[in-house]
Amino acid sequence: QVQLVESGGGSVQAGGSLRLSCVASGDISRRHCMGWFRQAPGKVREEVGRVDTGGSLSGLSDSVKGRFTVSLDNANNTLALQMHSLKPEDTAVYYCAAQFDFWGSTCRKTRLYQSDFEYWGQGTQVTVSS
């Protein structure tokens, strides 16, 4: 079992920045693929970024490349999402997710979906006003 707790959401104006954190606890010592997803009202949950806790692989979706960075602090079991140049279309509930990934195969997929992950945080709201 893995527990995930997100923090750092809020309201900002377009062009602003926010940093989200996700603290993982429980059986997190094994290799996992950890990801950030977001879900806007009426839309499907979409991947924002990912990190392989057992390797150097990380990635971001095309819609946020150049504006967001994803990082992992293994010592503190914390996944971070640094967001710059925020746009109104970034408004969504942001979720942290984790999936046990012994071979690293999940994190190597071209695209990740909600169904790829077993563990989820409660979500944190990000609102960007124009």
Tab-separated table of C-alpha atoms in Angstrom:
chain	number	residue	atom	x	y	z
A	1	GLN	CA	0.000	0.000	0.000
A	2	VAL	CA	1.142	3.485	-0.854
A	3	GLN	CA	-0.339	6.696	0.461
A	4	LEU	CA	0.041	9.958	-1.432
A	5	VAL	CA	-0.642	13.444	-0.138
A	6	GLU	CA	-0.498	16.462	-2.427
A	7	SER	CA	-0.081	20.073	-1.411
A	8	GLY	CA	0.725	23.421	-2.967
A	9	GLY	CA	-2.318	24.189	-5.082
A	10	GLY	CA	-3.930	27.595	-5.176
A	11	SER	CA	-5.071	30.490	-7.311
A	12	VAL	CA	-2.720	32.564	-9.450
A	13	GLN	CA	-2.943	34.939	-12.350
A	14	ALA	CA	-1.832	33.939	-15.810
A	15	GLY	CA	1.940	33.984	-16.066
A	16	GLY	CA	2.387	33.075	-12.434
A	17	SER	CA	4.033	30.075	-10.818
A	18	LEU	CA	3.088	27.359	-8.375
A	19	ARG	CA	4.897	24.370	-6.930
A	20	LEU	CA	3.036	21.190	-6.109
A	21	SER	CA	4.409	18.525	-3.794
A	22	CYS	CA	3.392	14.930	-3.284
A	23	VAL	CA	4.662	13.056	-0.249
A	24	ALA	CA	4.568	9.285	-0.555
A	25	SER	CA	4.452	6.898	2.380
A	26	GLY	CA	3.911	3.218	2.962
A	27	ASP	CA	5.503	0.594	0.736
A	28	ILE	CA	7.336	3.104	-1.425
A	29	SER	CA	10.845	1.661	-1.132
A	30	ARG	CA	10.373	-0.501	-4.210
A	31	ARG	CA	10.618	0.860	-7.729
A	32	HIS	CA	7.540	2.841	-8.763
A	33	CYS	CA	6.468	4.962	-11.635
A	34	MET	CA	5.161	8.194	-10.153
A	35	GLY	CA	3.106	10.629	-12.127
A	36	TRP	CA	1.235	13.899	-12.086
A	37	PHE	CA	-2.179	14.038	-13.709
A	38	ARG	CA	-4.767	16.753	-13.973
A	39	GLN	CA	-8.465	16.828	-14.556
A	40	ALA	CA	-10.466	19.850	-15.621
A	41	PRO	CA	-14.270	19.920	-15.258
A	42	GLY	CA	-15.919	17.758	-17.892
A	43	LYS	CA	-12.617	16.398	-19.190
A	44	VAL	CA	-10.733	13.165	-18.787
A	45	ARG	CA	-7.816	12.923	-16.415
A	46	GLU	CA	-4.628	13.510	-18.393
A	47	GLU	CA	-0.972	12.929	-17.716
A	48	VAL	CA	1.196	15.927	-16.945
A	49	GLY	CA	4.512	14.308	-16.052
A	50	ARG	CA	6.225	11.186	-14.742
A	51	VAL	CA	9.309	9.980	-12.914
A	52	ASP	CA	10.776	6.501	-12.543
A	53	THR	CA	11.913	6.174	-8.927
A	54	GLY	CA	14.361	3.433	-9.871
A	55	GLY	CA	16.060	5.181	-12.742
A	56	SER	CA	16.696	8.473	-14.453
A	57	LEU	CA	13.647	8.476	-16.683
A	58	SER	CA	11.281	11.400	-16.416
A	59	GLY	CA	8.953	13.142	-18.815
A	60	LEU	CA	6.381	15.839	-19.375
A	61	SER	CA	3.402	16.080	-21.675
A	62	ASP	CA	3.731	18.303	-24.725
A	63	SER	CA	1.211	20.776	-23.355
A	64	VAL	CA	3.463	21.690	-20.423
A	65	LYS	CA	6.987	21.180	-21.778
A	66	GLY	CA	9.099	24.260	-21.351
A	67	ARG	CA	6.862	25.553	-18.557
A	68	PHE	CA	6.706	22.747	-15.993
A	69	THR	CA	9.390	20.567	-14.466
A	70	VAL	CA	8.958	17.333	-12.542
A	71	SER	CA	11.447	16.155	-9.960
A	72	LEU	CA	11.878	13.493	-7.315
A	73	ASP	CA	13.473	13.812	-3.908
A	74	ASN	CA	14.123	10.178	-3.059
A	75	ALA	CA	15.452	10.930	0.398
A	76	ASN	CA	12.138	12.501	1.382
A	77	ASN	CA	9.847	10.423	-0.855
A	78	THR	CA	8.577	13.620	-2.418
A	79	LEU	CA	7.527	14.194	-6.006
A	80	ALA	CA	7.385	17.820	-7.075
A	81	LEU	CA	5.811	19.664	-9.995
A	82	GLN	CA	7.152	23.155	-10.567
A	83	MET	CA	4.836	25.161	-12.777
A	84	HIS	CA	5.797	28.427	-14.478
A	85	SER	CA	4.059	30.630	-17.051
A	86	LEU	CA	0.707	29.275	-16.003
A	87	LYS	CA	-2.220	29.654	-18.366
A	88	PRO	CA	-5.960	29.589	-17.716
A	89	GLU	CA	-6.109	26.246	-19.507
A	90	ASP	CA	-3.890	24.789	-16.787
A	91	THR	CA	-6.797	25.149	-14.377
A	92	ALA	CA	-7.629	21.710	-13.025
A	93	VAL	CA	-7.412	19.413	-10.052
A	94	TYR	CA	-3.900	17.991	-10.007
A	95	TYR	CA	-3.339	14.455	-8.795
A	96	CYS	CA	-0.261	12.520	-7.800
A	97	ALA	CA	-0.195	8.820	-8.697
A	98	ALA	CA	2.055	5.834	-8.115
A	99	GLN	CA	2.336	2.383	-9.610
A	100	PHE	CA	4.706	-0.419	-8.575
A	101	ASP	CA	6.966	-0.792	-11.592
A	102	PHE	CA	9.611	-3.495	-11.068
A	103	TRP	CA	10.875	-3.453	-14.655
A	104	GLY	CA	10.273	0.213	-15.306
A	105	SER	CA	7.856	-0.654	-18.082
A	106	THR	CA	5.044	1.618	-16.943
A	107	CYS	CA	7.163	4.721	-16.978
A	108	ARG	CA	8.496	3.843	-20.430
A	109	LYS	CA	5.056	3.857	-22.045
A	110	THR	CA	4.530	6.511	-24.675
A	111	ARG	CA	1.484	7.811	-22.904
A	112	LEU	CA	0.116	7.127	-19.452
A	113	TYR	CA	-3.516	6.854	-18.472
A	114	GLN	CA	-5.433	6.819	-15.230
A	115	SER	CA	-5.785	3.032	-15.537
A	116	ASP	CA	-1.984	2.616	-15.403
A	117	PHE	CA	-1.862	3.669	-11.751
A	118	GLU	CA	-3.163	1.977	-8.628
A	119	TYR	CA	-2.455	4.624	-6.020
A	120	TRP	CA	-3.767	8.179	-6.053
A	121	GLY	CA	-3.653	11.240	-3.894
A	122	GLN	CA	-6.711	13.276	-3.036
A	123	GLY	CA	-5.905	16.020	-5.530
A	124	THR	CA	-5.140	19.695	-5.200
A	125	GLN	CA	-6.904	22.501	-7.049
A	126	VAL	CA	-4.974	24.841	-9.317
A	127	THR	CA	-6.861	27.842	-10.662
A	128	VAL	CA	-5.312	30.248	-13.149
A	129	SER	CA	-7.174	33.449	-13.920
A	130	SER	CA	-6.683	35.561	-17.019
